[in-house]
Coordinates of C-alpha atoms in Angstrom, one line a residue:
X757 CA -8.2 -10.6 -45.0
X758 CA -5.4 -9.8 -47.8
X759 CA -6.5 -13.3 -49.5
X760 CA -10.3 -12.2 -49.5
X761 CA -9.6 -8.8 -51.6
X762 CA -7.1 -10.3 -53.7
X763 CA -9.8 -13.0 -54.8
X764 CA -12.5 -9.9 -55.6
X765 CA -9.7 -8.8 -58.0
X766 CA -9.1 -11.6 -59.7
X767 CA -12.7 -12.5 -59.7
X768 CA -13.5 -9.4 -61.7
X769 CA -10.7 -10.1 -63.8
X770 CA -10.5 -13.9 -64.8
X771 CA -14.0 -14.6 -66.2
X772 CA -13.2 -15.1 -69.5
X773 CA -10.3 -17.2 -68.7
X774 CA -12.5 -19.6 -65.7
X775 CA -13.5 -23.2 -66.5
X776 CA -16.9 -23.4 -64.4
X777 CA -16.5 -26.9 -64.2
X778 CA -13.6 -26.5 -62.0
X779 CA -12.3 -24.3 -58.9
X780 CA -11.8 -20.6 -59.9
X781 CA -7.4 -20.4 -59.9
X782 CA -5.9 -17.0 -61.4
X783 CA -2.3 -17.8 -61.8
X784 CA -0.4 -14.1 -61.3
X785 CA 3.1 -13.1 -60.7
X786 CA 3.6 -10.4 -58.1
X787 CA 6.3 -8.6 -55.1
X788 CA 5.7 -7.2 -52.2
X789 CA 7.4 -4.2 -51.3
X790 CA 7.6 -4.0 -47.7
X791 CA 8.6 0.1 -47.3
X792 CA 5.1 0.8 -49.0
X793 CA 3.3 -2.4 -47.6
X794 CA 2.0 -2.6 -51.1
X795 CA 1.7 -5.7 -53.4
X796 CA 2.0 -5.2 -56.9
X797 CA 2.0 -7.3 -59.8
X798 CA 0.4 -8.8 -63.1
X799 CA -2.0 -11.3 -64.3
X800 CA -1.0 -13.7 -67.4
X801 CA -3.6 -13.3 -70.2
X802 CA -4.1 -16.0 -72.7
X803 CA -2.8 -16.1 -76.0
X804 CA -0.8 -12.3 -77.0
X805 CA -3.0 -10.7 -74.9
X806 CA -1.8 -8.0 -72.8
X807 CA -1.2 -8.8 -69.0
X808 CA -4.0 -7.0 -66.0
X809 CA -1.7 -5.0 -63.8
X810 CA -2.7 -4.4 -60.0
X811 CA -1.5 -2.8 -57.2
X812 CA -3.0 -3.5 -53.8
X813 CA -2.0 -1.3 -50.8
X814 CA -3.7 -1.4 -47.0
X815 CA -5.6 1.6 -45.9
X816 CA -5.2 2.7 -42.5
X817 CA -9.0 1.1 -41.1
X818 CA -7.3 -1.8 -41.6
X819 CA -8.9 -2.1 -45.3
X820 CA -7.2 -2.3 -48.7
X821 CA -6.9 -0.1 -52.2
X822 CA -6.6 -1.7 -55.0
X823 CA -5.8 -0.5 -58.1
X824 CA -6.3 -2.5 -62.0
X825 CA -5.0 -1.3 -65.5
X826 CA -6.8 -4.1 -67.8
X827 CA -4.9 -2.7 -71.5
X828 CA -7.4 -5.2 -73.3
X829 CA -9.6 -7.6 -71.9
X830 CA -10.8 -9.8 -74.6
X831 CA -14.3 -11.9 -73.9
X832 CA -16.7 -14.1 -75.3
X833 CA -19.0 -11.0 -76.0
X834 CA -16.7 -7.9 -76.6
X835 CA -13.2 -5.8 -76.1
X836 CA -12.3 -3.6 -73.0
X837 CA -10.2 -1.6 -72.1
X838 CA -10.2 0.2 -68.3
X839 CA -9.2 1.6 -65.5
X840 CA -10.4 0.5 -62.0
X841 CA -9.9 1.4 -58.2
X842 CA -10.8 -0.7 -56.0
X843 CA -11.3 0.1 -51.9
X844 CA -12.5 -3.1 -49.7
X845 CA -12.7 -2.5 -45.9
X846 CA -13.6 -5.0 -42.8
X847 CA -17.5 -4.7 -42.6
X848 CA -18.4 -4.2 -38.9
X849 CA -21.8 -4.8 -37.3
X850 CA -22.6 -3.8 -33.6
X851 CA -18.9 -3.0 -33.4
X852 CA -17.9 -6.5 -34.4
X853 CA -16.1 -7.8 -37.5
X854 CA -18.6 -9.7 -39.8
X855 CA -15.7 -11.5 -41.5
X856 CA -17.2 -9.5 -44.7
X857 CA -15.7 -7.3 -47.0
X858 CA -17.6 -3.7 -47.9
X859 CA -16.4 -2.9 -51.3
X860 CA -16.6 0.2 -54.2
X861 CA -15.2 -0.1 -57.4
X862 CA -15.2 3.2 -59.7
X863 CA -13.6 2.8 -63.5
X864 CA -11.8 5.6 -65.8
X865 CA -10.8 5.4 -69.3
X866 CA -13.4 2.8 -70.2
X867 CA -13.3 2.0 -73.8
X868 CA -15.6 -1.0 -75.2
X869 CA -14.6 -1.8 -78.6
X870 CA -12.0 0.5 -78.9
X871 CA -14.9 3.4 -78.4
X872 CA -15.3 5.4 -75.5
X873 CA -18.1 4.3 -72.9
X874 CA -18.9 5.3 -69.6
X875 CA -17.5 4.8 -66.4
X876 CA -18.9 2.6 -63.7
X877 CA -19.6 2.8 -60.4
X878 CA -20.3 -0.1 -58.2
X879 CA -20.8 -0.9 -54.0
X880 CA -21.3 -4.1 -52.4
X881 CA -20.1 -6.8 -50.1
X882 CA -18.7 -9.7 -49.9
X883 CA -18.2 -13.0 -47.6
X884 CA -19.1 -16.8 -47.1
X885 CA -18.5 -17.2 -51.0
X886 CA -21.0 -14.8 -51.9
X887 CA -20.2 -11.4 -53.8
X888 CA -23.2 -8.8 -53.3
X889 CA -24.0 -5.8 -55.9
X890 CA -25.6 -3.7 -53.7
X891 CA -26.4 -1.0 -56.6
X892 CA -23.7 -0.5 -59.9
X893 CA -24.0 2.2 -62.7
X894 CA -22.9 1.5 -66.1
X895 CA -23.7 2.9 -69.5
X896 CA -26.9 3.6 -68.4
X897 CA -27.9 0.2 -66.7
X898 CA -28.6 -0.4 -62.8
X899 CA -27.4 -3.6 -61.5
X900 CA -28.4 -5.3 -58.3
X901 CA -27.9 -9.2 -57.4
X902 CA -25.4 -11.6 -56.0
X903 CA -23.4 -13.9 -57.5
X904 CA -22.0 -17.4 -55.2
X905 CA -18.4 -17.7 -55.8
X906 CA -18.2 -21.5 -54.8
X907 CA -19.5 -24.4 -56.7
X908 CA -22.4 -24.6 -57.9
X909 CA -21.7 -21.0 -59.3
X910 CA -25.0 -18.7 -59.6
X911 CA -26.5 -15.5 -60.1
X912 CA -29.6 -13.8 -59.1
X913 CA -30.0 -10.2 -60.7
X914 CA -31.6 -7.1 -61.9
X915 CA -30.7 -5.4 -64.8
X916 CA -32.5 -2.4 -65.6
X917 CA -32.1 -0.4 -68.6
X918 CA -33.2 3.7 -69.7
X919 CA -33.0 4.9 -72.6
X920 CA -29.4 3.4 -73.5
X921 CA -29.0 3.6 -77.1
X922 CA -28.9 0.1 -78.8
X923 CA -25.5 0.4 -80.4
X924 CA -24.0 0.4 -76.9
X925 CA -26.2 -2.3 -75.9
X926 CA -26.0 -4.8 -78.5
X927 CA -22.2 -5.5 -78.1
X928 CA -22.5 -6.3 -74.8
X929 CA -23.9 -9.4 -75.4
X930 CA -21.7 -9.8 -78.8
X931 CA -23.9 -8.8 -81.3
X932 CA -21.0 -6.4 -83.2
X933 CA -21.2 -4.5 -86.7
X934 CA -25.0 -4.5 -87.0
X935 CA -26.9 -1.6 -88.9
X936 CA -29.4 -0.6 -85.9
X937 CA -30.5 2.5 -84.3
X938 CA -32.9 3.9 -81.5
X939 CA -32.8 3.6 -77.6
X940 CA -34.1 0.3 -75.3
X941 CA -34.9 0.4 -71.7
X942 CA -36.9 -2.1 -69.8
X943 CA -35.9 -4.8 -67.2
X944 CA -33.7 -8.2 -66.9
X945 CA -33.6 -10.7 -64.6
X946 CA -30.9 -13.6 -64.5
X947 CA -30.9 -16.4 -62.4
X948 CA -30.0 -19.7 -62.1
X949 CA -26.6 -22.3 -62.1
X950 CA -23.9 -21.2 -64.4
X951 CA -23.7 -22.0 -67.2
X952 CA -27.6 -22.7 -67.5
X953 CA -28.9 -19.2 -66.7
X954 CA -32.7 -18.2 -67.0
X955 CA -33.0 -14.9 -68.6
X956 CA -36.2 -13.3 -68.1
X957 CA -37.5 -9.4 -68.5
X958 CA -39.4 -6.6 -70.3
X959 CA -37.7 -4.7 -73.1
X960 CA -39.5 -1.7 -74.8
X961 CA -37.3 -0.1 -77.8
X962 CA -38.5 3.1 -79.8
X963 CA -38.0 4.9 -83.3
X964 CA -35.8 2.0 -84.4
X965 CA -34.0 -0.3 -86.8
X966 CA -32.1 -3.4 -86.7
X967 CA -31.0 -4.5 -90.3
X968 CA -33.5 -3.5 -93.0
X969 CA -36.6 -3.9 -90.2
X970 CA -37.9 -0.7 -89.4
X971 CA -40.4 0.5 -86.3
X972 CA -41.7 2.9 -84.2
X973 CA -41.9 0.4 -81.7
X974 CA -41.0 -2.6 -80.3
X975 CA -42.0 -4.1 -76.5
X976 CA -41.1 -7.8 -75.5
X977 CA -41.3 -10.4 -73.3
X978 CA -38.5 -12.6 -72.7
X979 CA -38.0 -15.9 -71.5
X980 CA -35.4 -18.5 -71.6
X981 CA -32.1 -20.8 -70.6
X982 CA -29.5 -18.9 -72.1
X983 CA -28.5 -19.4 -75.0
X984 CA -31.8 -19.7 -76.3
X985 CA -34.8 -16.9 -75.9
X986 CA -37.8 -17.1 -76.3
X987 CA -40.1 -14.2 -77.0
X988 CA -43.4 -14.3 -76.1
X989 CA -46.9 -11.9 -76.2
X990 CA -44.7 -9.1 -77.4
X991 CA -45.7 -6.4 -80.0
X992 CA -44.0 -4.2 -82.7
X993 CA -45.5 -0.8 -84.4
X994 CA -43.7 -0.8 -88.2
X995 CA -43.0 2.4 -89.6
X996 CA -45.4 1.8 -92.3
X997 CA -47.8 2.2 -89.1
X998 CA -49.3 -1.7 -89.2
X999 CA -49.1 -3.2 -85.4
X1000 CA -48.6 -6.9 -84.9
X1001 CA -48.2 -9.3 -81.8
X1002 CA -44.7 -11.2 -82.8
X1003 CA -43.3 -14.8 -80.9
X1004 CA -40.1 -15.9 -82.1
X1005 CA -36.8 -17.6 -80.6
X1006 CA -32.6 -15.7 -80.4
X1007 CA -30.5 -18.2 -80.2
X1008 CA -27.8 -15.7 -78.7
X1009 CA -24.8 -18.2 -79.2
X1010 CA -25.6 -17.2 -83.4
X1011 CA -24.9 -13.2 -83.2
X1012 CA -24.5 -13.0 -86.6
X1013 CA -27.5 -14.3 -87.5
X1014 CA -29.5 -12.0 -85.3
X1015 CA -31.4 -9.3 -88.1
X1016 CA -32.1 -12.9 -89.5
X1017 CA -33.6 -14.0 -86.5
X1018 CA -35.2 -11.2 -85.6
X1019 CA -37.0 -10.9 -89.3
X1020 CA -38.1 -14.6 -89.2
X1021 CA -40.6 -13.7 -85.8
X1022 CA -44.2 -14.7 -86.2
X1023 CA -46.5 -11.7 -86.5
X1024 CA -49.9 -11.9 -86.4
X1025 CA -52.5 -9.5 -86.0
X1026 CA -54.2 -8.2 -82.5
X1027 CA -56.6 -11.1 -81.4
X1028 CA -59.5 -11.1 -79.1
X1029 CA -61.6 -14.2 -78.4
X1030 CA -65.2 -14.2 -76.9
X1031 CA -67.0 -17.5 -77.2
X1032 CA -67.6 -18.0 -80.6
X1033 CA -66.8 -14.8 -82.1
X1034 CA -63.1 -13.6 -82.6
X1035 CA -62.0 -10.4 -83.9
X1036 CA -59.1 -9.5 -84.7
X1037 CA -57.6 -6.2 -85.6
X1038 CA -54.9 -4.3 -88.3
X1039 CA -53.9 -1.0 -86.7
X1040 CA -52.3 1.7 -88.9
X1041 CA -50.6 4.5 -87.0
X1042 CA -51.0 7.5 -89.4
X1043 CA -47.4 10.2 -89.7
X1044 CA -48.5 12.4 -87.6
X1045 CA -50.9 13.0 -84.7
X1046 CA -53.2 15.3 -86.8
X1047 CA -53.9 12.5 -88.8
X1048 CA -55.3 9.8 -86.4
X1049 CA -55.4 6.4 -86.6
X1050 CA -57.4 3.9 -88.9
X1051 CA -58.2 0.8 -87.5
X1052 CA -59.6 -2.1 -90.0
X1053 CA -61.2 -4.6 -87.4
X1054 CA -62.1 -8.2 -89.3
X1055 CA -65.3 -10.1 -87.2
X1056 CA -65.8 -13.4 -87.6
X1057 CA -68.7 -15.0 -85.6
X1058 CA -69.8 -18.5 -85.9
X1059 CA -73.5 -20.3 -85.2
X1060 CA -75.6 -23.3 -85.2
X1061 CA -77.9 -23.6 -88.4
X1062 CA -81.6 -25.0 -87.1
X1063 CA -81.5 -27.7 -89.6
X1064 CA -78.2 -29.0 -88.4
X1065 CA -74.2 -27.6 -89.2
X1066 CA -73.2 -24.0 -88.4
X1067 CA -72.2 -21.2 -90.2
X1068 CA -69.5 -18.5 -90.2
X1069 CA -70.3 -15.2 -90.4
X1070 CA -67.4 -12.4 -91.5
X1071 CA -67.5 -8.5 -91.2
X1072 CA -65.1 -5.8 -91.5
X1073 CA -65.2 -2.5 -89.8
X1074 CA -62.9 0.5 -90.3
X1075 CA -62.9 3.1 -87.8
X1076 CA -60.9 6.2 -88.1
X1077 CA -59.9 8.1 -85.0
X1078 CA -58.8 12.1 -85.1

């Protein structure tokens, strides 16, 4: 039981330091200090980085508290520093053991890039090599999944996402010093072998900017093997008040290319297709809502001639709405 919670622990502590090629081994140093029955120690970071400190006790329903000081944890995607606790007891089902671990994890003193963020909360189980999220709070983002702990490593999760303001979100998945502002919400799912993980979801942003683009705002569709997204069917409202469907591709393993990326997205305007005729339409959002909308609509029907060929037939219609 001892060696199942320790391996949560260094689970949550060793990802950026795992080969996923290989089996997960945490090298640590630790002692035991039989008058507390506690075991205390410290995890080996790579490089100058400071070591994790733990301390894991048993609880008296024959469980265990753990507790983890992580100074600075540096990753692929950003810097963190945090406090966790850690309680893990036997699950029991119809008053037998289920050889499974019910587990909570709470964090204090979170700091993500060397700025405050908030705490997490987190419940879940774990057994036979898989570690369940049953539901996990953090920084305004709802978690729920599984990951397998055993070759072939995989995920399966829900993100979702309310109102968290993108200069929190951004870094998260290393996208750091970037002029942006406004709030994103929406939904992610991840799923698939590690490291080839679909990403797939809905994000709606509002009253934003990222670099020198500028909008009122932004929904898309995502779709993808990370690193490489593709977005799909989506649509941005520009401050100037011009509307435009926009497909594009992030490659997330070039952050600092991202406002580039995101300014080189095809937009076109709102297309609709009925046998031969298409339409499609520029929307301008006026400043305010006393002053409507104008809508310039551009009609373009084709026909067969009767002495042979066809034709194409163009119109334009403005319609103003108060």
């Amino acid at each position: 039981m001892f060696k199942k919670v320790f391996l949560i622990i260094c689970l949550a502590c060793s990802f950026p330091s795992v080969s996923w090629a290989q089996q997960v081994q945490v090298p640590f140093k630790a002692q035991f200090d039989f008058n507390k029955n506690s075991l205390y120690g410290e995890i080996p970071m790579a490089g100058n980085a400071d070591p994790i400190y733990f301390e894991v006790q048993q609880n008296k329903d024959s469980g265990y508290i753990a507790t983890i000081n992580i100074k600075k944890w540096h990753s692929k995607f950003f810097d963190m520093s945090v406090f966790l606790d850690l309680v893990a007891d036997p699950l029991i089902q119809q008053d037998v053991s289920s050889g499974q671990l019910k587990w909570s994890l709470t964090s204090h003193y979170t700091l993500l890039n060397n700025l405050p963020f908030e705490d997490m909360s987190a419940n879940g189980t774990y057994g036979n090599g898989v570690l369940l999220i049953e539901r996990a709070f953090l920084g305004g983002m709802i978690l729920a999944g599984e990951f397998k702990t055993t070759a072939p490593y995989a995920v399966n999760m829900k993100i979702g996402m309310v109102n968290l303001n993108l200069k929190d979100f951004l870094p998260l998945f290393g996208f750091q010093n970037l002029d942006v502002e406004g709030t994103i919400g929406g939904n992610l799912y991840l799923s698939g072998e590690v490291p080839n993980i679909r990403v797939k979801g809905e994000l709606h942003s509002f009253n934003g900017k990222i670099g020198q683009l500028e909008y009122y705002s932004m929904s898309l569709n995502i779709d993808g093997i990370y690193p490489e997204i593709y977005v799909i069917d989506s649509q941005i409202a520009q401050t100037d008040g011009f509307v435009f469907v926009i497909d594009g591709k992030l490659k997330l393993n070039e952050m600092d290319r991202f406002s580039e990326q995101i300014r080189s997205f095809v937009r076109k305007p709102l297309v609709q297709k009925n046998g031969d005729t298409v339409e499609w339409t520029l929307k301008k959002l006026q400043d305010s809502d006393e002053a409507g909308v104008t809508e310039f609509k551009y009609l373009k029907r084709r026909k067969e001639e009767r002495m042979g060929g066809d034709s194409d037939m163009l119109g334009i219609e403005r319609r103003m709405e108060f």
